[in-house]
CSV table of C-alpha atoms and ligand atoms in Angstrom, one decimal:
chain,number,residue,atom,x,y,z
A,21,MET,CA,12.8,-16.6,10.9
A,22,LYS,CA,14.1,-13.5,12.6
A,23,THR,CA,11.6,-11.3,14.3
A,24,ILE,CA,11.4,-7.8,15.6
A,25,LYS,CA,10.5,-6.6,19.0
A,26,VAL,CA,7.5,-4.1,19.3
A,27,ASN,CA,6.7,-2.0,22.0
A,28,ILE,CA,3.8,0.0,22.0
A,29,VAL,CA,3.8,3.0,24.7
A,30,THR,CA,1.2,5.6,25.9
A,31,PRO,CA,1.0,7.7,28.9
A,32,ASN,CA,-1.3,5.3,30.6
A,33,GLY,CA,1.4,2.6,30.1
A,34,PRO,CA,2.3,-0.1,27.7
A,35,VAL,CA,-0.5,-1.3,25.2
A,36,SER,CA,1.5,-4.0,23.6
A,37,GLU,CA,5.0,-6.0,24.0
A,38,THR,CA,5.3,-8.3,21.2
A,39,GLU,CA,7.4,-10.1,18.5
A,40,ALA,CA,6.5,-9.4,14.9
A,41,ASP,CA,7.9,-10.7,11.4
A,42,MET,CA,6.9,-7.5,10.0
A,43,VAL,CA,5.2,-4.2,11.0
A,44,ILE,CA,3.1,-1.9,8.9
A,45,ALA,CA,2.8,1.8,9.8
A,46,SER,CA,0.9,4.8,8.8
A,47,THR,CA,3.5,7.5,8.8
A,48,GLU,CA,3.1,11.4,8.0
A,49,THR,CA,4.6,10.6,4.4
A,50,GLY,CA,2.8,7.3,3.8
A,51,GLU,CA,2.8,3.5,5.0
A,52,ILE,CA,6.0,1.7,5.7
A,53,GLY,CA,6.8,-1.9,6.0
A,54,ILE,CA,9.4,-2.8,8.5
A,55,LEU,CA,11.3,-6.1,8.6
A,56,PRO,CA,13.9,-7.1,11.2
A,57,GLY,CA,17.2,-5.3,10.4
A,58,HIS,CA,15.7,-2.2,9.1
A,59,ILE,CA,17.8,0.8,9.5
A,60,ALA,CA,17.3,2.9,12.4
A,61,MET,CA,14.7,5.9,11.8
A,62,VAL,CA,12.1,8.0,13.7
A,63,ALA,CA,9.0,9.3,12.0
A,64,PRO,CA,5.9,10.9,13.1
A,65,LEU,CA,2.5,8.6,12.7
A,66,GLN,CA,-1.0,9.6,11.2
A,67,ILE,CA,-4.1,8.8,12.9
A,68,GLY,CA,-4.1,5.4,11.6
A,69,ALA,CA,-3.4,1.6,11.9
A,70,LEU,CA,-0.4,-0.2,12.9
A,71,ARG,CA,-0.4,-4.0,11.7
A,72,LEU,CA,1.7,-6.5,13.4
A,73,LYS,CA,2.2,-9.5,11.0
A,74,LYS,CA,3.5,-12.8,12.8
A,75,ASP,CA,3.3,-16.2,11.2
A,76,THR,CA,-0.1,-16.1,9.8
A,77,THR,CA,-1.8,-13.7,12.2
A,78,THR,CA,-2.2,-10.0,12.1
A,79,VAL,CA,-2.6,-7.8,15.0
A,80,ASN,CA,-4.1,-4.5,14.3
A,81,VAL,CA,-3.7,-1.7,16.6
A,82,ALA,CA,-5.3,1.7,16.3
A,83,VAL,CA,-2.9,4.7,16.8
A,84,HIS,CA,-3.6,8.2,17.3
A,85,GLY,CA,-0.6,10.2,16.2
A,86,GLY,CA,2.5,9.8,18.0
A,87,PHE,CA,5.9,8.7,16.9
A,88,ILE,CA,7.5,5.2,15.9
A,89,GLU,CA,11.1,4.8,16.6
A,90,VAL,CA,12.9,2.1,14.4
A,91,ARG,CA,15.9,0.3,15.1
A,92,PRO,CA,17.0,-2.9,13.6
A,93,ASP,CA,15.8,-5.3,16.5
A,94,VAL,CA,13.2,-3.6,18.0
A,95,VAL,CA,10.2,-0.8,17.1
A,96,THR,CA,8.9,1.5,19.7
A,97,VAL,CA,5.5,3.4,19.2
A,98,LEU,CA,4.8,6.2,21.2
A,99,ALA,CA,1.4,7.7,21.1
A,100,GLN,CA,-1.3,9.9,23.1
A,101,ASN,CA,-3.8,6.9,22.6
A,102,ALA,CA,-3.8,3.4,21.2
A,103,GLU,CA,-5.8,0.3,21.3
A,104,LEU,CA,-5.6,-3.1,20.2
A,105,ALA,CA,-8.4,-3.9,17.6
A,106,THR,CA,-9.8,-6.4,20.3
A,107,ASP,CA,-10.1,-3.8,23.0
A,108,ILE,CA,-12.0,-1.2,20.7
A,109,ASP,CA,-15.6,-0.2,22.1
A,110,ILE,CA,-17.2,-0.2,18.5
A,111,ALA,CA,-20.5,1.2,19.8
A,112,ARG,CA,-18.5,4.2,21.8
A,113,ALA,CA,-16.6,4.7,18.4
A,114,GLN,CA,-19.8,5.2,16.4
A,115,ARG,CA,-21.2,7.4,19.1
A,116,ALA,CA,-18.1,9.6,18.8
A,117,ALA,CA,-18.3,9.8,15.1
A,118,LYS,CA,-22.0,10.5,15.0
A,119,ARG,CA,-21.3,13.3,17.6
A,120,ALA,CA,-18.5,14.8,15.7
A,121,GLU,CA,-20.6,14.6,12.5
A,122,GLU,CA,-23.4,16.5,14.0
A,123,GLN,CA,-21.1,19.2,15.6
A,124,LEU,CA,-19.3,19.7,12.3
A,125,GLN,CA,-22.8,20.1,10.6
A,126,ALA,CA,-23.6,22.6,13.2
A,127,LYS,CA,-20.7,24.7,11.9
A,128,ALA,CA,-18.8,25.6,14.9
A,129,ASP,CA,-16.0,28.3,14.8
A,130,LYS,CA,-12.8,27.3,13.0
A,131,LEU,CA,-10.7,26.3,16.0
A,132,ASP,CA,-13.6,24.2,17.4
A,133,ALA,CA,-14.1,22.7,13.5
A,134,GLN,CA,-10.3,21.6,13.5
A,135,LEU,CA,-10.8,19.7,17.1
A,136,VAL,CA,-14.0,18.0,15.9
A,137,GLU,CA,-12.4,16.9,12.7
A,138,LEU,CA,-9.7,15.3,14.8
A,139,ASP,CA,-12.3,13.6,17.1
A,140,LEU,CA,-14.0,12.3,13.8
A,141,LYS,CA,-10.7,10.9,12.5
A,142,ARG,CA,-9.8,9.0,15.6
A,143,ALA,CA,-13.5,7.8,15.7
A,144,ILE,CA,-13.1,6.5,12.0
A,145,ASN,CA,-9.9,5.1,12.7
A,146,ARG,CA,-11.1,2.9,15.6
A,147,ILE,CA,-14.1,1.8,13.5
A,148,ASN,CA,-11.7,0.7,10.6
A,149,VAL,CA,-9.2,-1.0,12.9
A,150,HIS,CA,-12.0,-2.7,14.5
A,151,ASN,CA,-13.3,-4.0,11.2
A,152,MET,CA,-9.7,-5.1,9.8
A,153,LYS,CA,-9.0,-8.7,9.4
B,210,ATP,P1,-14.9,9.5,23.0
B,210,ATP,O1,-15.4,10.6,22.7
B,210,ATP,O2,-15.5,8.4,23.0
B,210,ATP,O3,-14.3,9.3,24.6
B,210,ATP,P2,-12.2,10.2,22.5
B,210,ATP,O4,-11.6,10.4,20.8
B,210,ATP,O5,-12.4,11.6,22.9
B,210,ATP,O6,-13.3,9.4,22.4
B,210,ATP,P3,-9.9,10.0,23.1
B,210,ATP,O7,-9.5,11.2,24.1
B,210,ATP,O8,-8.8,9.5,22.2
B,210,ATP,O9,-11.3,9.5,23.1
B,210,ATP,O10,-9.1,8.6,24.4
B,210,ATP,C1,-9.6,8.8,25.7
B,210,ATP,C2,-9.3,7.2,26.5
B,210,ATP,O11,-10.5,6.5,26.0
B,210,ATP,C3,-8.2,6.5,26.0
B,210,ATP,O12,-7.3,5.8,27.0
B,210,ATP,C4,-8.3,5.8,24.5
B,210,ATP,O13,-7.5,4.8,24.6
B,210,ATP,C5,-10.1,5.6,25.2
B,210,ATP,N1,-11.2,5.2,23.9
B,210,ATP,C6,-11.5,6.1,23.5
B,210,ATP,N2,-12.4,5.7,22.6
B,210,ATP,C7,-12.3,4.3,22.8
B,210,ATP,C8,-13.0,3.2,22.2
B,210,ATP,N3,-14.0,3.3,21.0
B,210,ATP,N4,-12.8,2.1,22.5
B,210,ATP,C9,-11.6,1.8,23.4
B,210,ATP,N5,-11.0,2.8,24.1
B,210,ATP,C10,-11.3,3.8,23.8
């Protein structure tokens, strides 16, 4: 079966360089499934999961925004932060979610609230991806 190369890159370096049968990504306009031979495209990503399917296994990655570039034989994800599910520190994500929820309840000013909502989204994404099978 044909595979597609997948590179996930952050400013801190590569997070994963692997091959997949199929990639599922959460773009700003919805979830897309990418198979080898997909037409070239670039799309902005949501704070969400990237799922790499290979044979009977799935590798899940928490991706915090950024872009996906698709070419027929390679998918590149460029994001400020991305973590493999197995690298996620669940206790840290739970602490971050709790802190953000408390800050939102304290009703910070509008700009702060937007930043804290993003903190909360990242923490929830990490918790969800950590719990994915
Ligand atoms: P925290 O408040 O816990 O620092 P954060 O959302 O502010 O979370 P980021 O600014 O998104 O953290 O990320 C900073 C660095 O820490 C990045 O390298 C990111 O991959 C890593 N990171 C953040 N939270 C976790 C986590 N729960 N598990 C593993 N790595 C994490």
